[in-house]
mmCIF file of C-alpha atoms in Angstrom:
data_model
loop_
_atom_site.group_PDB
_atom_site.id
_atom_site.type_symbol
_atom_site.label_atom_id
_atom_site.label_comp_id
_atom_site.label_asym_id
_atom_site.label_seq_id
_atom_site.Cartn_x
_atom_site.Cartn_y
_atom_site.Cartn_z
ATOM 1 C CA UNK Z 1 67.158 77.957 27.372
ATOM 2 C CA UNK Z 2 66.680 74.596 25.695
ATOM 3 C CA UNK Z 3 68.030 71.375 27.143
ATOM 4 C CA UNK Z 4 68.745 68.633 24.640
ATOM 5 C CA UNK Z 5 68.163 65.632 26.853
ATOM 6 C CA UNK Z 6 65.670 64.863 29.569
ATOM 7 C CA UNK Z 7 66.838 65.859 33.040
ATOM 8 C CA UNK Z 8 67.227 63.101 35.586
ATOM 9 C CA UNK Z 9 64.465 64.233 37.953
ATOM 10 C CA UNK Z 10 61.404 62.746 39.597
ATOM 11 C CA UNK Z 11 59.048 65.663 39.190
ATOM 12 C CA UNK Z 12 55.328 65.740 38.495
ATOM 13 C CA UNK Z 13 55.802 68.584 35.988
ATOM 14 C CA UNK Z 14 57.841 66.353 33.685
ATOM 15 C CA UNK Z 15 55.029 64.480 31.978
ATOM 16 C CA UNK Z 16 54.503 63.039 28.527
ATOM 17 C CA UNK Z 17 57.389 63.258 26.071
ATOM 18 C CA UNK Z 18 60.385 65.363 27.133
ATOM 19 C CA UNK Z 19 60.342 68.504 24.955
ATOM 20 C CA UNK Z 20 56.570 68.808 24.885
ATOM 21 C CA UNK Z 21 56.103 69.434 28.575
ATOM 22 C CA UNK Z 22 57.786 72.818 28.086
ATOM 23 C CA UNK Z 23 55.215 73.674 25.431
ATOM 24 C CA UNK Z 24 52.375 72.484 27.686
ATOM 25 C CA UNK Z 25 53.605 74.701 30.520
ATOM 26 C CA UNK Z 26 53.709 77.701 28.181
ATOM 27 C CA UNK Z 27 50.155 77.004 27.041
ATOM 28 C CA UNK Z 28 49.015 76.764 30.671
ATOM 29 C CA UNK Z 29 50.742 80.098 31.388
ATOM 30 C CA UNK Z 30 48.934 81.800 28.512
ATOM 31 C CA UNK Z 31 45.576 80.407 29.640
ATOM 32 C CA UNK Z 32 46.247 81.591 33.195
ATOM 33 C CA UNK Z 33 47.217 85.074 31.989
ATOM 34 C CA UNK Z 34 44.050 85.380 29.907
ATOM 35 C CA UNK Z 35 41.752 84.187 32.695
ATOM 36 C CA UNK Z 36 43.370 86.483 35.229
ATOM 37 C CA UNK Z 37 42.991 89.544 32.974
ATOM 38 C CA UNK Z 38 39.262 89.062 32.259
ATOM 39 C CA UNK Z 39 38.008 90.441 35.637
ATOM 40 C CA UNK Z 40 40.134 93.571 35.203
ATOM 41 C CA UNK Z 41 38.641 94.140 31.747
ATOM 42 C CA UNK Z 42 35.093 94.061 33.108
ATOM 43 C CA UNK Z 43 36.067 96.210 36.090
ATOM 44 C CA UNK Z 44 37.462 98.835 33.715
ATOM 45 C CA UNK Z 45 34.238 98.783 31.688
ATOM 46 C CA UNK Z 46 32.196 99.229 34.880
ATOM 47 C CA UNK Z 47 34.356 102.137 36.065
ATOM 48 C CA UNK Z 48 33.978 103.868 32.691
ATOM 49 C CA UNK Z 49 30.207 103.238 32.645
ATOM 50 C CA UNK Z 50 29.585 104.702 36.115
ATOM 51 C CA UNK Z 51 31.869 107.646 35.477
ATOM 52 C CA UNK Z 52 34.332 107.078 38.293
ATOM 53 C CA UNK Z 53 37.291 108.090 36.172
ATOM 54 C CA UNK Z 54 37.553 111.631 34.844
ATOM 55 C CA UNK Z 55 39.317 111.349 31.487
ATOM 56 C CA UNK Z 56 39.774 115.104 31.172
ATOM 57 C CA UNK Z 57 41.903 115.412 34.311
ATOM 58 C CA UNK Z 58 43.102 111.787 34.277
ATOM 59 C CA UNK Z 59 42.135 111.048 37.859
ATOM 60 C CA UNK Z 60 39.352 109.358 39.774
ATOM 61 C CA UNK Z 61 36.342 111.444 40.687
ATOM 62 C CA UNK Z 62 36.048 111.098 44.458
ATOM 63 C CA UNK Z 63 32.374 112.103 44.499
ATOM 64 C CA UNK Z 64 31.398 109.275 42.166
ATOM 65 C CA UNK Z 65 32.343 106.540 44.623
ATOM 66 C CA UNK Z 66 28.955 106.995 46.322
ATOM 67 C CA UNK Z 67 27.345 105.475 43.236
ATOM 68 C CA UNK Z 68 29.054 102.146 43.944
ATOM 69 C CA UNK Z 69 27.108 101.646 47.168
#
């Protein structure tokens, strides 16, 4: 949804020039999504390295959890 004129609000999110704050919020969302997905990427690499996940049967190997401690 695109609004043609600036809304009459007193909000801290409405900064700079009117249409650009929507673009800035989208950029912030993308940065947040990337930074929140990085730990899961490294966790997946660690799980694959230790051998916690059995790809043949597509389930976690319950005996491998001892290697985490």
